[in-house]
GROMACS .gro file of C-alpha atoms in nm:
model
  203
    1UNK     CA    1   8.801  29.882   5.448
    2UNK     CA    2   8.611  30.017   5.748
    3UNK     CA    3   8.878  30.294   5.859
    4UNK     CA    4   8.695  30.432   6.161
    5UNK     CA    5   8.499  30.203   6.292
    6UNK     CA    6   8.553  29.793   6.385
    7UNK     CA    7   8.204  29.683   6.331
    8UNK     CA    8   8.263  29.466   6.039
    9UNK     CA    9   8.099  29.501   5.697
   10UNK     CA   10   8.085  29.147   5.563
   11UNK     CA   11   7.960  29.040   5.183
   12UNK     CA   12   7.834  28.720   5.112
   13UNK     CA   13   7.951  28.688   4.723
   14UNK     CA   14   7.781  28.326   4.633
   15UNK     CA   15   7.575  28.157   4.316
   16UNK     CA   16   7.291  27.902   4.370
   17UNK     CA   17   7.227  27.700   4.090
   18UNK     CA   18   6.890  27.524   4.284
   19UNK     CA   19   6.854  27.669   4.605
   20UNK     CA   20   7.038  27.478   4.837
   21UNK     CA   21   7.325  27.689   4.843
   22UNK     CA   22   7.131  27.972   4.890
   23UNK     CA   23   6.992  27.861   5.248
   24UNK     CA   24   7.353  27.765   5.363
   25UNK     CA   25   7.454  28.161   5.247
   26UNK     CA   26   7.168  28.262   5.474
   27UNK     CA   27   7.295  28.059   5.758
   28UNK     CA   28   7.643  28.211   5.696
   29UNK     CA   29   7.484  28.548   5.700
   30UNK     CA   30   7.265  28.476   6.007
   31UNK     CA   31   7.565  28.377   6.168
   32UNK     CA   32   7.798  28.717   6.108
   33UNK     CA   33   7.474  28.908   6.146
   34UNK     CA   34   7.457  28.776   6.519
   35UNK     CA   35   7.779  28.923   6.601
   36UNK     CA   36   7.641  29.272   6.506
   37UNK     CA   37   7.809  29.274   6.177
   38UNK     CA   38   7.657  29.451   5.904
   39UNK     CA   39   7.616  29.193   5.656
   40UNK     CA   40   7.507  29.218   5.236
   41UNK     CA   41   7.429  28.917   5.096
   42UNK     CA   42   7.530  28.986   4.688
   43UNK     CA   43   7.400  28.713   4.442
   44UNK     CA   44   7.730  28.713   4.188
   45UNK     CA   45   7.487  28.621   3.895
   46UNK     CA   46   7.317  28.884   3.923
   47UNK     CA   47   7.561  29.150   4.017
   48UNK     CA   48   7.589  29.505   3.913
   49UNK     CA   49   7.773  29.824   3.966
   50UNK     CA   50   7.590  29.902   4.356
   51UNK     CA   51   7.718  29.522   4.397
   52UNK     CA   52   8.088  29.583   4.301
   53UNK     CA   53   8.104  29.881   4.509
   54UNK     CA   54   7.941  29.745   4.840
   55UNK     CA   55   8.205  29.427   4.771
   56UNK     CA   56   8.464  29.681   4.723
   57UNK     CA   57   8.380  29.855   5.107
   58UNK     CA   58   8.348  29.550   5.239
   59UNK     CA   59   8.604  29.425   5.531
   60UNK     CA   60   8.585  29.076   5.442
   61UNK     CA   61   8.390  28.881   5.127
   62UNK     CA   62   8.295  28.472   5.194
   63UNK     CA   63   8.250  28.283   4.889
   64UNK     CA   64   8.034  28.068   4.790
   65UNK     CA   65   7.900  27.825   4.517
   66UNK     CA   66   7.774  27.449   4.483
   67UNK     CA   67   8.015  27.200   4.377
   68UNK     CA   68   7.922  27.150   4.008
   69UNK     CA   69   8.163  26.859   3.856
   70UNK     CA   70   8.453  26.911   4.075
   71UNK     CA   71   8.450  27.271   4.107
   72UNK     CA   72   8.266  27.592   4.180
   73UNK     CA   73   7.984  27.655   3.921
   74UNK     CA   74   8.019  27.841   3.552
   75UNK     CA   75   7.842  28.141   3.735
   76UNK     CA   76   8.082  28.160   3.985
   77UNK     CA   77   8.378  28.128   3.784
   78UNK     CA   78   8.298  28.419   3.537
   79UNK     CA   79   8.227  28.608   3.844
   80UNK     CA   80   8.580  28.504   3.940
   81UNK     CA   81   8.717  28.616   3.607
   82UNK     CA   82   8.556  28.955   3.637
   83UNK     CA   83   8.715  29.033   3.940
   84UNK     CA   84   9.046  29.060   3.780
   85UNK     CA   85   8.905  29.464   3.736
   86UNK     CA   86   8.946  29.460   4.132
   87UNK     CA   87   9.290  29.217   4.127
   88UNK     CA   88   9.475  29.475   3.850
   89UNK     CA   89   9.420  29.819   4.114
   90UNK     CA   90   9.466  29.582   4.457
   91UNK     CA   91   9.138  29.686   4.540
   92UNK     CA   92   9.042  29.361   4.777
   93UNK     CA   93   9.465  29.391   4.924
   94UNK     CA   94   9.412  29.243   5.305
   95UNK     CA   95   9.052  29.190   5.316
   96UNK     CA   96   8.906  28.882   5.510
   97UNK     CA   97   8.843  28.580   5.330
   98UNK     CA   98   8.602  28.274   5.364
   99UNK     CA   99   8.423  27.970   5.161
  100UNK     CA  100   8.132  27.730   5.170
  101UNK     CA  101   8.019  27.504   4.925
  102UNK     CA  102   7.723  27.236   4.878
  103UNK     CA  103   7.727  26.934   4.656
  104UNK     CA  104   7.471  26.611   4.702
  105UNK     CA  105   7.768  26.323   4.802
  106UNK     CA  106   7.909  26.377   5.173
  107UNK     CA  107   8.268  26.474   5.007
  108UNK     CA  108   8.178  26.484   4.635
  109UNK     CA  109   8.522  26.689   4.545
  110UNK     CA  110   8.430  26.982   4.755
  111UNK     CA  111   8.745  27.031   4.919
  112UNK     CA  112   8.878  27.128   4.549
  113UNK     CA  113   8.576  27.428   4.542
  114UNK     CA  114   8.749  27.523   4.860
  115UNK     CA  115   9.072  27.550   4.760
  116UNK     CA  116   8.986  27.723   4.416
  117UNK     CA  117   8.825  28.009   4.654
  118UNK     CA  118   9.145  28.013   4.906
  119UNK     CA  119   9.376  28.117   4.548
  120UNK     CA  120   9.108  28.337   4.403
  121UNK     CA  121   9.138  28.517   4.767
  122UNK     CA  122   9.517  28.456   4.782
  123UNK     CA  123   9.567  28.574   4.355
  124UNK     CA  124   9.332  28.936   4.549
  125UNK     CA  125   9.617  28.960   4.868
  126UNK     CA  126   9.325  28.852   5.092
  127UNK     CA  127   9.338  28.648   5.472
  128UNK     CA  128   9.163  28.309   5.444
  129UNK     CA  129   8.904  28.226   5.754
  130UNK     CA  130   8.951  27.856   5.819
  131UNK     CA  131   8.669  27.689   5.986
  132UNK     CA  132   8.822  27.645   6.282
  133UNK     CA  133   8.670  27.302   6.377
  134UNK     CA  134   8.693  26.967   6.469
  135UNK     CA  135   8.587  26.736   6.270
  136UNK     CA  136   8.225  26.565   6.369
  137UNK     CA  137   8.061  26.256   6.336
  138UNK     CA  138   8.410  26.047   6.354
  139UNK     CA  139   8.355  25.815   6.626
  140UNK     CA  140   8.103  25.575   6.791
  141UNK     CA  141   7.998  25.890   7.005
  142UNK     CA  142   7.933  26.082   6.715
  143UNK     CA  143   7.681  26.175   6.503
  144UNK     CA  144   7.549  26.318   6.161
  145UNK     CA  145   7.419  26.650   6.385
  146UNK     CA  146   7.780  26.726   6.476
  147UNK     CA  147   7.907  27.062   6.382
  148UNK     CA  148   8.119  26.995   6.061
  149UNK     CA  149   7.961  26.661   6.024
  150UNK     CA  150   8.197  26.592   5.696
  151UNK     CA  151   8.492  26.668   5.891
  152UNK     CA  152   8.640  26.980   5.614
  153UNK     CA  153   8.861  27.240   5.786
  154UNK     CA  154   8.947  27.536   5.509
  155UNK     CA  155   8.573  27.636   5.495
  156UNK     CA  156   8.211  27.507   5.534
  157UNK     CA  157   8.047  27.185   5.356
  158UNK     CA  158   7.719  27.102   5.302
  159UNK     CA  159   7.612  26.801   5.157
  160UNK     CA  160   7.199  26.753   5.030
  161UNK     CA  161   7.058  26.474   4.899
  162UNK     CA  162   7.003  26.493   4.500
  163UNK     CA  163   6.659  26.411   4.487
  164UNK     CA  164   6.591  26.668   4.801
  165UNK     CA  165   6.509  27.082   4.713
  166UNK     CA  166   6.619  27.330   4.974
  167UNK     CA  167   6.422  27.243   5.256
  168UNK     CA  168   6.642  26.935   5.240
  169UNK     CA  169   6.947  27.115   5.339
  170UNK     CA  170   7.106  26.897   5.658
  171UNK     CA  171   7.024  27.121   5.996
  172UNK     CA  172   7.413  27.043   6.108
  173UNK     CA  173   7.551  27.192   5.790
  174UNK     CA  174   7.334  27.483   5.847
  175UNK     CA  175   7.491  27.533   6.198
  176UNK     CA  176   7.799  27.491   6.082
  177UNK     CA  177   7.735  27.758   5.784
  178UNK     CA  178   7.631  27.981   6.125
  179UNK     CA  179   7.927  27.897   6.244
  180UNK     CA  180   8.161  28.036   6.014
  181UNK     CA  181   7.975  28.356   5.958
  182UNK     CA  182   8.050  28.376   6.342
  183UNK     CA  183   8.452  28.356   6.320
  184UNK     CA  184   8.465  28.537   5.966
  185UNK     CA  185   8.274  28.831   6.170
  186UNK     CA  186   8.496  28.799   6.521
  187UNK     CA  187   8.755  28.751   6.331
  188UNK     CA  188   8.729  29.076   6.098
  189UNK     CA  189   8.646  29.271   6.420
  190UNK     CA  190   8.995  29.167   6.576
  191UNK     CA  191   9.139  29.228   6.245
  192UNK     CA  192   8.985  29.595   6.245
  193UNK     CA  193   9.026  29.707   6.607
  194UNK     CA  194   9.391  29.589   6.593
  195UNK     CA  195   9.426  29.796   6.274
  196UNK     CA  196   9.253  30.111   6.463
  197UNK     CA  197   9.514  30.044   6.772
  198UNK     CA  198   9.812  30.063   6.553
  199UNK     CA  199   9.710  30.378   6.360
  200UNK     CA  200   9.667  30.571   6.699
  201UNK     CA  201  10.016  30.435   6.794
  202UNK     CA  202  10.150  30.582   6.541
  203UNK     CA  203  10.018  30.933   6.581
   0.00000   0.00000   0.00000
């Protein structure tokens, strides 16, 4: 945790099996970067020791994986497993949590990827981010450019078509990605400053 300071350090711990994740992590990180945040963005199947450690000094961690038969992918899971190291020494106790997730249908189980990273980050002692949204394109007035478009509330969704690469992630999901890097950020800075208030009131 950042003891002296409340500019957040946020990690974006995510797998991309074709790409498309990938550009919603960016969006995520764009959107904590905006708020000053220093942000890392840590590819979990690739990780290493420097990895681990700028995870472990991080104030909050977002997750994130596409939805791979009803669940985050294989990467993502043995990245899971190996942070039991972290779990056994209560090394990520109270950090700020988040999730995103892509798959190619508009709900295509996603909402269980999202869950499975709220009780990886609950099993850690972490705070779960929600997304803090209405839901979007749900009435006549409404359409498929609405922030969270496919109305999830626990974390961000992104839905591309199968037969689409990256460049075919949807522009709305994207915002909304931006979105939650926003409140994960403004959220760990409240989170920080209200930790630094307390500590001088207790001097």
């Amino acid at each position: 945790m950042s003891a002296h300071t409340t500019t957040p350090v946020v990690s974006i711990a995510y797998h991309s099996g074709y790409g498309h994740t990938a550009v919603v992590a960016e969006a995520v990180r764009a959107g904590a970067a905006a708020t000053g945040a220093t942000v890392h963005l840590i590819k979990v199947d690739e990780i290493g020791e420097a990895e681990w450690d700028l995870l472990d000094g991080s104030d909050a961690i977002i997750f994130g994986s596409p939805t791979y038969m009803g669940t985050a992918s294989g990467a993502f899971h043995v990245f899971a497993e190996a942070t039991s190291k972290r779990w056994f020494g209560d090394a990520w106790q109270d950090k700020v949590a988040a999730g995103f997730t892509n798959s190619a249908s508009k709900a295509g189980d996603k909402l269980n990827t999202l869950q499975y990273f709220q009780m990886l980050a609950s099993q850690h002692g972490m705070s779960w981010v929600n997304l803090g949204l209405k839901p979007g394109w749900n009435s006549t007035a409404g359409t498929e450019f609405d922030l969270n478009r496919l109305g999830f509330s626990s974390g961000a969704a992104a839905q591309t078509n199968s037969d689409e690469g990256p460049e075919g992630v949807h522009k709305a999901d994207i915002a909304t990605a931006e979105h939650l890097g926003r409140r994960v950020a403004e959220h760990t800075r409240v989170v920080l400053a209200g930790r630094a208030a307390l500590a001088v009131a207790a001097v």
